[in-house]
Short mmCIF file of C-alpha atoms and ligand atoms in Angstrom, two decimals:
data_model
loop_
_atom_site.label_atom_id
_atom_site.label_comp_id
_atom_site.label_asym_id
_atom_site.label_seq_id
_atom_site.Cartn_x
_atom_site.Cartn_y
_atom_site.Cartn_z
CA UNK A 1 -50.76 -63.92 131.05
CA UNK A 2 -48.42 -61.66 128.59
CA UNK A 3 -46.82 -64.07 125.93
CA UNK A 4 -43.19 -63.53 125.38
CA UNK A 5 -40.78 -64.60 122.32
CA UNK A 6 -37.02 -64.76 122.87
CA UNK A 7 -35.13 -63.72 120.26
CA UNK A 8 -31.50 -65.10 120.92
CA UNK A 9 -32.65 -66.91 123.98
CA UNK A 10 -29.21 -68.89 124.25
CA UNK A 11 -27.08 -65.75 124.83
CA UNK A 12 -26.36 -63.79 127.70
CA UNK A 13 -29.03 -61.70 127.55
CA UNK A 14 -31.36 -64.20 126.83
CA UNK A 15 -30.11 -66.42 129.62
CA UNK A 16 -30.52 -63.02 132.30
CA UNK A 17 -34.53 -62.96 130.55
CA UNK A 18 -34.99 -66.27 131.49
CA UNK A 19 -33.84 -65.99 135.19
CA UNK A 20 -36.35 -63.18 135.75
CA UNK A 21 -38.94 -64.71 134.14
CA UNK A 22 -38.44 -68.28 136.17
CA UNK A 23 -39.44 -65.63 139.10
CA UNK A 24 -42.70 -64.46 137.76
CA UNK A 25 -44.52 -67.61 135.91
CA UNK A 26 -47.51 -66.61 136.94
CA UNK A 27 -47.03 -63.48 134.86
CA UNK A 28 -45.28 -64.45 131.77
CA UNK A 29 -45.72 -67.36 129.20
CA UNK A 30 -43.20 -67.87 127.31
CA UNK A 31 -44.29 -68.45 123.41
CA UNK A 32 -40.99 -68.77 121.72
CA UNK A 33 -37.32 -69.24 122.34
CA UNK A 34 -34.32 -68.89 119.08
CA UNK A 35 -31.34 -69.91 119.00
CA UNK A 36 -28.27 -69.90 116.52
CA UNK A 37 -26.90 -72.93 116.53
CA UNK A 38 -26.35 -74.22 120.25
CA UNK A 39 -28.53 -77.54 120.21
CA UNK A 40 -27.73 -78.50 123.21
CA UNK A 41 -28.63 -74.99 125.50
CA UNK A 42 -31.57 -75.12 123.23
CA UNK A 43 -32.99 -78.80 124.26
CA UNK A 44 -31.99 -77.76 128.07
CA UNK A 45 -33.88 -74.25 127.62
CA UNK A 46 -36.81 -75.99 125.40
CA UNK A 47 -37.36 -78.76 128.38
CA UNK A 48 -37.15 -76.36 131.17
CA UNK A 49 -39.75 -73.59 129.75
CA UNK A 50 -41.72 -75.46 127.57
CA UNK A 51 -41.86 -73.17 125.00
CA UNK A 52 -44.63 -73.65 121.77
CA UNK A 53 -42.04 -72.66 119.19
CA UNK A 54 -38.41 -72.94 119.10
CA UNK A 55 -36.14 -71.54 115.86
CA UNK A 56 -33.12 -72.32 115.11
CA UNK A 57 -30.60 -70.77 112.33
CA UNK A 58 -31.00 -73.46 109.91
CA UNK A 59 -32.33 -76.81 108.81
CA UNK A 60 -29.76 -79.16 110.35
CA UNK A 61 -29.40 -77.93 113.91
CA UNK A 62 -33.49 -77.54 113.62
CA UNK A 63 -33.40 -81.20 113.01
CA UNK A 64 -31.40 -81.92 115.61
CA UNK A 65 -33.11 -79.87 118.19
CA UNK A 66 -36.51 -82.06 116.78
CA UNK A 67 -34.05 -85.60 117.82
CA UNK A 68 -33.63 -84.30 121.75
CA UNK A 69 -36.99 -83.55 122.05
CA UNK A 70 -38.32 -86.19 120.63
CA UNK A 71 -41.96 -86.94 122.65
CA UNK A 72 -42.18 -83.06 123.66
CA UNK A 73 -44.83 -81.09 122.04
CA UNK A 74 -43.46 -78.52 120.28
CA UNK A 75 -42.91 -76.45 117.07
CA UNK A 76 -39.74 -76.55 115.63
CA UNK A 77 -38.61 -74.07 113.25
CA UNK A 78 -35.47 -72.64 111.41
CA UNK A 79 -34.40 -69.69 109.49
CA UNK A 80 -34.66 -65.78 109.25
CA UNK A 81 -38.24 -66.10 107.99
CA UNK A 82 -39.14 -68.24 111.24
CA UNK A 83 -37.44 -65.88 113.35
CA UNK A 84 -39.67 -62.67 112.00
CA UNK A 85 -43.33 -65.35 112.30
CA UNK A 86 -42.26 -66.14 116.28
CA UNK A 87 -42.09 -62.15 116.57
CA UNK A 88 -45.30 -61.43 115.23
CA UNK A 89 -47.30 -64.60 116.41
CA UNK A 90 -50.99 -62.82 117.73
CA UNK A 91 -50.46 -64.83 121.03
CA UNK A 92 -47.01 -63.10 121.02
CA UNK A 93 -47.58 -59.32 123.74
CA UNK A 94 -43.70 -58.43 124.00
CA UNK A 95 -40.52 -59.33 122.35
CA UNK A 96 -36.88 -59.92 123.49
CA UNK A 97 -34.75 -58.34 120.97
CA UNK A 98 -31.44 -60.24 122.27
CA UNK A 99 -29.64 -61.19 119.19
CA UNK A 100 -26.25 -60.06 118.41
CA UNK A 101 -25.38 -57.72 115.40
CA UNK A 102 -27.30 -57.35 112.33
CA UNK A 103 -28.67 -60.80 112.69
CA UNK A 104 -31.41 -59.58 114.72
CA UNK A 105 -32.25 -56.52 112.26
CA UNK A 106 -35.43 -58.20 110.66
CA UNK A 107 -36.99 -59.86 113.41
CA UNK A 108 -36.69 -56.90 115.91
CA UNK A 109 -38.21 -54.65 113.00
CA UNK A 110 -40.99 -57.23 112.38
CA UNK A 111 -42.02 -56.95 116.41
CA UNK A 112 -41.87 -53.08 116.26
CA UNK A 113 -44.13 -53.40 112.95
CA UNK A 114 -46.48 -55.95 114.66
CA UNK A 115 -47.01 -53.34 117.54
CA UNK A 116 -45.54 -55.51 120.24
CA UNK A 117 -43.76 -54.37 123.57
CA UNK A 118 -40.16 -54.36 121.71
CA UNK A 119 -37.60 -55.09 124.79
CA UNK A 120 -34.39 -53.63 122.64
CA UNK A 121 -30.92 -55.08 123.39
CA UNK A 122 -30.02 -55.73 119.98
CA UNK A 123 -28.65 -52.21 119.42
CA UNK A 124 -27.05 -53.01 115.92
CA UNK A 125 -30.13 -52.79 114.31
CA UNK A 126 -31.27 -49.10 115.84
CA UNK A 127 -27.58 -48.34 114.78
CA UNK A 128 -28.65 -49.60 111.36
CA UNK A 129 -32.20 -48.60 110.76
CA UNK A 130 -32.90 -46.22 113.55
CA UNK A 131 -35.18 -43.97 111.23
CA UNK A 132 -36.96 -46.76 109.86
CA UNK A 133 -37.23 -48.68 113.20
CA UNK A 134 -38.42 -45.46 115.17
CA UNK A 135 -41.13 -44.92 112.44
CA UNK A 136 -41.95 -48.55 112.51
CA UNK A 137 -42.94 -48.07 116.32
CA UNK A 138 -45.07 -44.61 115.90
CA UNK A 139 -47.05 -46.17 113.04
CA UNK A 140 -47.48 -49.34 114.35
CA UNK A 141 -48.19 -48.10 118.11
CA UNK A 142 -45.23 -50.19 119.35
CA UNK A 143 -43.54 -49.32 122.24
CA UNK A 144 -40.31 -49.39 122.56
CA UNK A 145 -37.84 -50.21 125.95
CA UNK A 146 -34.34 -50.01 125.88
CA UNK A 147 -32.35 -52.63 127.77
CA UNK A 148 -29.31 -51.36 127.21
CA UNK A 149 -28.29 -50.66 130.89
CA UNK A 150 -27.62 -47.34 130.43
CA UNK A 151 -30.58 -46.45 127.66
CA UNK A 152 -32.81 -47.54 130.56
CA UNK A 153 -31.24 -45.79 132.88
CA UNK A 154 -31.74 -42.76 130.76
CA UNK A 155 -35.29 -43.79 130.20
CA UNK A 156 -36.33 -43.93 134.07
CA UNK A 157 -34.40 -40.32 134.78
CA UNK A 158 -35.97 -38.81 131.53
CA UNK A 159 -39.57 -37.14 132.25
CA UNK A 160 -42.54 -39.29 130.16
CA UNK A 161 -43.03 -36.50 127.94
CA UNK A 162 -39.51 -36.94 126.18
CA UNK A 163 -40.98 -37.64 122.45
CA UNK A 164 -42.30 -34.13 122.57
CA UNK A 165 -38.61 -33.11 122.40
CA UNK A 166 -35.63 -32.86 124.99
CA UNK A 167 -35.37 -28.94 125.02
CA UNK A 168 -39.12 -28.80 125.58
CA UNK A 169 -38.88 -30.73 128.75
CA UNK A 170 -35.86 -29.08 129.71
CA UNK A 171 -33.61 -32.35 129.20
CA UNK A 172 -30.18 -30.25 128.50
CA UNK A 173 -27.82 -32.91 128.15
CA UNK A 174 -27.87 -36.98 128.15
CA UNK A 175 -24.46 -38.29 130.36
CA UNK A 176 -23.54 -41.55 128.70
CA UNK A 177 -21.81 -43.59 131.32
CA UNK A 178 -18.84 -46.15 130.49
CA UNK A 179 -16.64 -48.73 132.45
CA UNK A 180 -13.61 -47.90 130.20
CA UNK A 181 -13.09 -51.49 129.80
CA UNK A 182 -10.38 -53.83 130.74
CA UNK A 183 -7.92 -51.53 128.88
CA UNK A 184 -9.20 -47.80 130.54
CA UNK A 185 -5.39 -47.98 132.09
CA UNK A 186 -2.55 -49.91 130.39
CA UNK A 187 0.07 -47.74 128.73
CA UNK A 188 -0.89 -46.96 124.96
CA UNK A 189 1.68 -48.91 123.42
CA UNK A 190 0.79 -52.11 125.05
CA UNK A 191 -2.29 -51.93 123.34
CA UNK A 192 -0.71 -53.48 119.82
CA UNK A 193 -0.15 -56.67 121.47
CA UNK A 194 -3.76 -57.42 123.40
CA UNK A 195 -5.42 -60.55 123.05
CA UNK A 196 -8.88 -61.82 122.46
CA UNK A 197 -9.03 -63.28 126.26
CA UNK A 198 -7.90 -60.21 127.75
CA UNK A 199 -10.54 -57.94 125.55
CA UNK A 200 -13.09 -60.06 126.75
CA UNK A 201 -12.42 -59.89 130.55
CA UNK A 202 -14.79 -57.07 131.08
CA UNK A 203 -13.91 -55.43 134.53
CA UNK A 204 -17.91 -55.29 135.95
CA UNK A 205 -20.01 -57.04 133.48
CA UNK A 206 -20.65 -61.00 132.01
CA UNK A 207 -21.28 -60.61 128.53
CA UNK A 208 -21.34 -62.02 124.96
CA UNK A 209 -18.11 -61.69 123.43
CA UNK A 210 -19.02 -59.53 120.69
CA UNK A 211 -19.89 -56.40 122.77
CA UNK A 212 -17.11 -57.38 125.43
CA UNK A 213 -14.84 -56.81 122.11
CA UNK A 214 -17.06 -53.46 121.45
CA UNK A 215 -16.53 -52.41 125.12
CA UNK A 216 -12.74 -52.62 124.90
CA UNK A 217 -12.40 -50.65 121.97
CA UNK A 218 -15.48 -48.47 123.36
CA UNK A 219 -17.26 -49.35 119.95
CA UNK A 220 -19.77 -50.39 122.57
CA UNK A 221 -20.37 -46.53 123.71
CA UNK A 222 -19.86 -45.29 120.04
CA UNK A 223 -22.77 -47.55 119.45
CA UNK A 224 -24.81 -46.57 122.36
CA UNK A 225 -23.88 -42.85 121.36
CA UNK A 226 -26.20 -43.64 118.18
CA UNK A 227 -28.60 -45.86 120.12
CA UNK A 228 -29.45 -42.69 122.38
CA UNK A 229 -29.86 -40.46 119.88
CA UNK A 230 -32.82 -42.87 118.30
CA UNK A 231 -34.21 -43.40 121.38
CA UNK A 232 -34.34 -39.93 122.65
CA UNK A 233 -34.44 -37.54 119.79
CA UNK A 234 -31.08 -36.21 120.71
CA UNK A 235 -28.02 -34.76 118.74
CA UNK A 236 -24.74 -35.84 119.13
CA UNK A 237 -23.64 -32.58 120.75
CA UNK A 238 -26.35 -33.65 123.40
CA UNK A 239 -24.76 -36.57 124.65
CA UNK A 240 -21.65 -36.56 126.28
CA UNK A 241 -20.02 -39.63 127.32
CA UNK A 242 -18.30 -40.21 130.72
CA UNK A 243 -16.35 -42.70 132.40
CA UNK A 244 -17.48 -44.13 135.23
CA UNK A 245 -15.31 -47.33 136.13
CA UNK A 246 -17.44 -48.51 139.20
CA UNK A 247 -20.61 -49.25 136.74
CA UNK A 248 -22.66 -47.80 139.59
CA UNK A 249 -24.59 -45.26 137.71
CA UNK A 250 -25.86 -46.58 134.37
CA UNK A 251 -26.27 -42.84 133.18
CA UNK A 252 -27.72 -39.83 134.01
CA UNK A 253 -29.53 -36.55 132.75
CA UNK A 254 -28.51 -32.94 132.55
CA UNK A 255 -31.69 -30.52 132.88
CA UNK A 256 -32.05 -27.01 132.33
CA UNK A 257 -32.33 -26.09 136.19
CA UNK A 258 -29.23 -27.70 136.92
CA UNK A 259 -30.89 -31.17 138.12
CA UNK A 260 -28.83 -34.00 137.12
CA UNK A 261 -30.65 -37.50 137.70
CA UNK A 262 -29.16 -40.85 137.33
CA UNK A 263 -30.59 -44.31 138.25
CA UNK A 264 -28.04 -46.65 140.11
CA UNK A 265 -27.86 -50.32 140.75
CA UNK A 266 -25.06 -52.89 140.79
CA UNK A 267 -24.15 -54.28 136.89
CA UNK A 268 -26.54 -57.11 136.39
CA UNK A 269 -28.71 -56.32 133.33
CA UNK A 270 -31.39 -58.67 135.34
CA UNK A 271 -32.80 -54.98 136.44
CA UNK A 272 -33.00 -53.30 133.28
CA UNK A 273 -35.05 -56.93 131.94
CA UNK A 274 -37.11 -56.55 134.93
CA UNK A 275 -37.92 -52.99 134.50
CA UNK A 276 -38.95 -53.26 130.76
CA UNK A 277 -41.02 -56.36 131.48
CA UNK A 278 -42.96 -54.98 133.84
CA UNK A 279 -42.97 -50.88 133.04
CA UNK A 280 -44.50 -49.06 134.17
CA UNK A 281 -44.58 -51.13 137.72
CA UNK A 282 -42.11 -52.38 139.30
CA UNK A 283 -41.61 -56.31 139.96
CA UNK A 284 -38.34 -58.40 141.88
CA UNK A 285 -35.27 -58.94 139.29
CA UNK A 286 -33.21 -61.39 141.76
CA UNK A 287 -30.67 -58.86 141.19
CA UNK A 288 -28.92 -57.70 144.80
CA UNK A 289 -29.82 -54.55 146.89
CA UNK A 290 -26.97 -51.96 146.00
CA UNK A 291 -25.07 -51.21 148.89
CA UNK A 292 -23.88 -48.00 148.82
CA UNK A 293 -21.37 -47.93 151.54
CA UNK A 294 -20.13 -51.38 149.65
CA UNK A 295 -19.28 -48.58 146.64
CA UNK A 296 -17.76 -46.01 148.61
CA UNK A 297 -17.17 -44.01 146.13
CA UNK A 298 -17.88 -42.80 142.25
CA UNK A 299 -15.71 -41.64 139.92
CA UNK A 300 -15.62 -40.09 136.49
CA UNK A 301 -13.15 -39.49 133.66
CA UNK A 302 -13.49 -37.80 130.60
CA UNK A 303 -12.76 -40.43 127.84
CA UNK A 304 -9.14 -40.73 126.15
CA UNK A 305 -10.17 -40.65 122.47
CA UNK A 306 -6.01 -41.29 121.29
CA UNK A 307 -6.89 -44.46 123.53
CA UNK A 308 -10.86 -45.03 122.34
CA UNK A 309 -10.81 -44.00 118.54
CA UNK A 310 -13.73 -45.90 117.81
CA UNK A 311 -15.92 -43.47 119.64
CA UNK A 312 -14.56 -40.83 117.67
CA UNK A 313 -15.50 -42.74 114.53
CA UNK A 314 -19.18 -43.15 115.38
CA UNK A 315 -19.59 -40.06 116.84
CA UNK A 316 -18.37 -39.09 113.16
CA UNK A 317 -20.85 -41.68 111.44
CA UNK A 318 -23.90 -40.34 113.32
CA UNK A 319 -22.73 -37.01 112.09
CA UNK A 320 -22.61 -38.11 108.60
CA UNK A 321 -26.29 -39.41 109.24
CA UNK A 322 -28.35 -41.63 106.54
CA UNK A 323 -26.16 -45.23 105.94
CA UNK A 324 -23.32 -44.05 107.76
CA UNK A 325 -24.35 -45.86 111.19
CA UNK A 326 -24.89 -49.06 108.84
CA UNK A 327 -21.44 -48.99 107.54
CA UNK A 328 -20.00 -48.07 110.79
CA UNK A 329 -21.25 -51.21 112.30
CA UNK A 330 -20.83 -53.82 109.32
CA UNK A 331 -17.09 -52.88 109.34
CA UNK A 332 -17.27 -53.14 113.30
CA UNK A 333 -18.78 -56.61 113.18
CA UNK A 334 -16.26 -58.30 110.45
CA UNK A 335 -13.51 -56.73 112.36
CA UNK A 336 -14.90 -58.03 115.87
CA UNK A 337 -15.24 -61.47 114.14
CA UNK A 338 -11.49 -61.53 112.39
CA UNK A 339 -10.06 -60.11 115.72
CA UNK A 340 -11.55 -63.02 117.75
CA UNK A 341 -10.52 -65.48 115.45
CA UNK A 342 -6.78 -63.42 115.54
CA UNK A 343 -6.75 -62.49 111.97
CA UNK A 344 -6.19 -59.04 113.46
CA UNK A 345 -4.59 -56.83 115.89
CA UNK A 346 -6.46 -54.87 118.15
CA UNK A 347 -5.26 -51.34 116.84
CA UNK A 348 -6.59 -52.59 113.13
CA UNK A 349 -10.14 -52.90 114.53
CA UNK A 350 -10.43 -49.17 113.86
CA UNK A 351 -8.40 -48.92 110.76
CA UNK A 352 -10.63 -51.18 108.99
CA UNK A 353 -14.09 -49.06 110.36
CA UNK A 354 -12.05 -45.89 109.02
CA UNK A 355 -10.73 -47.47 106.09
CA UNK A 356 -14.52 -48.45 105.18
CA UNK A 357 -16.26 -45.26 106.43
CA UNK A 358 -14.19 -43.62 103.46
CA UNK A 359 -14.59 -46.43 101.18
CA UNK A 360 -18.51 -46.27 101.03
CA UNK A 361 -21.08 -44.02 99.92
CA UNK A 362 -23.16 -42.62 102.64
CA UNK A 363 -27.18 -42.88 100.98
CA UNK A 364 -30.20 -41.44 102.64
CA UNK A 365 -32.23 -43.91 104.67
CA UNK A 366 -35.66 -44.53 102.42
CA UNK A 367 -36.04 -48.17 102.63
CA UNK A 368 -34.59 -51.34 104.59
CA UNK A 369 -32.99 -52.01 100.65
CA UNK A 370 -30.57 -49.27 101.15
CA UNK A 371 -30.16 -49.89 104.19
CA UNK A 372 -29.32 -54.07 103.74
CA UNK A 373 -27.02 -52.65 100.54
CA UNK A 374 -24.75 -50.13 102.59
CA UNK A 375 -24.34 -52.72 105.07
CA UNK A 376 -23.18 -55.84 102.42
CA UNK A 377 -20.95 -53.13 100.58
CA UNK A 378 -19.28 -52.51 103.65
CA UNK A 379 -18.86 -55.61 104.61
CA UNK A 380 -17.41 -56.69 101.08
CA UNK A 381 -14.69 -53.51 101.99
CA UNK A 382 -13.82 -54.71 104.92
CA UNK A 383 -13.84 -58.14 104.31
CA UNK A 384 -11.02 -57.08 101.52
CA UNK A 385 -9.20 -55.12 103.55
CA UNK A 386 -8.59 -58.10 105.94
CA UNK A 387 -7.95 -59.90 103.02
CA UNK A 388 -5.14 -57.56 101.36
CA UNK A 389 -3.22 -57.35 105.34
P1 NAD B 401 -24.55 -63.46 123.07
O1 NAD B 401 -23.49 -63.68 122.06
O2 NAD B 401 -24.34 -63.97 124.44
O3 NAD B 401 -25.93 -64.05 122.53
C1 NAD B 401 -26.37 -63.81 121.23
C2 NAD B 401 -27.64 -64.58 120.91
O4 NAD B 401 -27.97 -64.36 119.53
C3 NAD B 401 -27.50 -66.10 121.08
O5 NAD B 401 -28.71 -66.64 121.53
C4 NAD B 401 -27.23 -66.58 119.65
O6 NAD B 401 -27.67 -67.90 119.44
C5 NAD B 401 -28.07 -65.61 118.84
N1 NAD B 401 -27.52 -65.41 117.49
C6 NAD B 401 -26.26 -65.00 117.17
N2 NAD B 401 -26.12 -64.95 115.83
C7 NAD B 401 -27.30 -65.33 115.29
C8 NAD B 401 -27.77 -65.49 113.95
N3 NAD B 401 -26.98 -65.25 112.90
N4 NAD B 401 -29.06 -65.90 113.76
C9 NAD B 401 -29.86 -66.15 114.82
N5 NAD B 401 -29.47 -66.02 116.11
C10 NAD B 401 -28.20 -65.61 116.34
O7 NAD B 401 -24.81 -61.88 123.10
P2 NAD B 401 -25.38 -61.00 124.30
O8 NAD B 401 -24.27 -60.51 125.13
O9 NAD B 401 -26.54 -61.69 124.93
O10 NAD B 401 -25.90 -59.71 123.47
C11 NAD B 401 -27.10 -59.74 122.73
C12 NAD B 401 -27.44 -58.31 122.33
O11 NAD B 401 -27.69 -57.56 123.50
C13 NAD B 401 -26.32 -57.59 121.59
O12 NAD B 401 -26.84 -56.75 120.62
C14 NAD B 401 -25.66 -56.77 122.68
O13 NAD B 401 -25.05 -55.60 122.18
C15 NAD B 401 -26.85 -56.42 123.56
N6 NAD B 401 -26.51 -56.15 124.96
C16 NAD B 401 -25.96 -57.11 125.72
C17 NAD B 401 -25.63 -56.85 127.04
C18 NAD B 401 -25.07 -57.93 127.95
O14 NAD B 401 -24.88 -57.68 129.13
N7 NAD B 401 -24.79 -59.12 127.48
C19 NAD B 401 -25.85 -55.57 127.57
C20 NAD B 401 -26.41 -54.61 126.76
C21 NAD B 401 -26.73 -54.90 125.45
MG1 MG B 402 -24.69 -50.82 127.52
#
């Protein structure tokens, strides 16, 4: 049996993690389950899987969690310390990275440093530490599988022998796909007025609200941009992002002899959860045979970056390299959070990332210090910004 801990097991993610798992029991154990504060998703989740640990964020909803499960046997936990011991328990073969943001930074490093089968969908924290994290998972003989839909998709159309170097195994160029969003087509100048409910309709996908936010503004694929280049050693001129509003083909790969090879499937990140579980076989997801003559047809768009400037602003912070990414996405996250709340207008999302990219010092990535400092600086920017509006 492989023992598995759930790191945001109340989210979206998490919930897709549990579905596939619920259709392999005889292959999986689940160890651990965390939560934020959702008591009540976490009793339900805690009763149906029987996990040995649950976490929660803090103390309270920890001893709340203990009240509903009264009788059950279980350890119940709370705090960022707790969440880094459930990652690294020795019973503990493969992680869940499914938290949201920069939340999930420490725990996902401690699995990568504990040598455990990292299953990455918290990008924020390859976006933040990417050096540190992919040197965490050499030295510590990790290994490391994206779930990003379209970082796995890359994955299965890349050759094994990536890590030696993409122009060595003739990888010329990575396609990034995107959906475009729920706002790929309204006139510009409607833009100013969007709400929080209409960001979050995503067009082909069910997910948290903070990346529905990020997919709007195509933050999401600025992001992944970085995420990619982590992952598979490749520059920014090497990946090219493309819209693709059917969110048939998760991505694809450009090689040298002209090849291009994608990996298809209808949106349900069930497949990409299956795949890293059980890589490198092959087990059932739940998720739906694609059919093709369903689809009909693909298309692709090259992406409107008057429309999308938040791509051009992390293509510009993976340029800048070192603490850039960091900064990039603390200023991304406080302006997600005020714009959900409606302390701001859609078009200021990306004033406040610029505003802070130029505000902060860019430092060299040598520790996970520097790296936690960049990101509180530019969160104390941004956080002003709002303030002074
Ligand atoms: P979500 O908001 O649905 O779930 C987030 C989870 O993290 C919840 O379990 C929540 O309790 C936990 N959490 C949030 N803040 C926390 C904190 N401060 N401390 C401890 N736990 C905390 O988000 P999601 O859509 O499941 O996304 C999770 C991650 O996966 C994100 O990084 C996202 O970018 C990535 N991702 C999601 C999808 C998707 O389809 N949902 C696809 C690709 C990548
Ligand atoms: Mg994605």
């Amino acid at each position: 049996m492989t023992g598995i801990t759930i790191l945001g097991a109340t989210g979206s993610i998490g919930k897709s993690t549990l579905d596939v798992l619920a259709l392999h029991r005889d292959k999986y154990r689940i160890i651990a389950l965390t939560a934020n504060h959702n008591v009540e998703r976490m009793a339900s989740l805690c009763q149906t899987h029987k996990p040995r640990y649950a976490v929660m964020a803090n103390e309270q909803a920890a001893k709340q969690l203990k009240g509903r499960l009264s009788g059950q046997e279980i350890t119940i936990l709370s705090g960022m310390k707790a969440l880094e011991e459930v990652a690294v328990l020795d019973e503990v073969d493969f992680v869940m990275a499914a938290i949201v943001g920069a939340a999930g930074l420490l725990s996902s490093l401690a699995a990568a440093r504990a040598g455990k089968r990292v299953l990455l969908a918290n990008k924020e924290a390859l976006v933040m530490s990417g050096d540190l994290f992919m040197q965490a998972v050499v030295e510590n003989n990790a290994e490391l599988l994206p779930i990003d839909s379209e970082h796995n998709a890359i994955f299965q159309s890349m050759p094994h022998a990536f890590r030696d170097g993409l122009k060595q195994v003739g990888v010329e160029r990575i396609l990034l796909t995107a959906s475009g969003g729920p706002f790929r087509t309204i006139p510009v100048n409607e833009l100013a007025t969007v709400t929080p409910e209409q960001a979050i309709a995503h067009p082909n996908w069910e997910m948290g609200k903070k990346i529905s936010v990020d997919s709007a503004t195509m933050m999401n694929k600025g992001l992944e941009v970085i995420e990619a280049h982590w992952l598979f050693g490749a520059s920014a001129d090497d990946i090219e992002v493309v819209i693709h509003p059917q969110s048939v083909i998760h991505s694809m790969v450009s090689y040298s002899d002209g090849s291009v090879l994608a990996q298809l499937g209808n949106p349900d990140m069930r497949t990409p959860i299956a795949h890293a579980l059980a890589w490198p076989q092959r087990i059932e997801s739940g998720v739906a045979p694609l059919d093709i003559f369903e689809v009909g047809r693909l298309d692709f768009e090259k992406p409107d970056l008057e429309r999308f400037p938040c791509l051009t602003l992390a293509y510009q912070a993976l340029r800048a390299g070192g603490t850039a990414p960091a900064i990039l996405n603390a200023a991304n996250e406080i302006a997600v959070e005020a714009f959900l709340e409606e302390r701001l207008s859609y078009m200021q999302i990306p004033q406040i990332i610029d505003s802070t990219l130029q505000a902060i010092d860019v430092k060299s990535v040598n520790s996970l210090d520097t790296v936690l400092e960049s990101d509180s600086l530019a969160r104390e920017h941004a956080n002003k910004y709002l303030h002074n509006l």
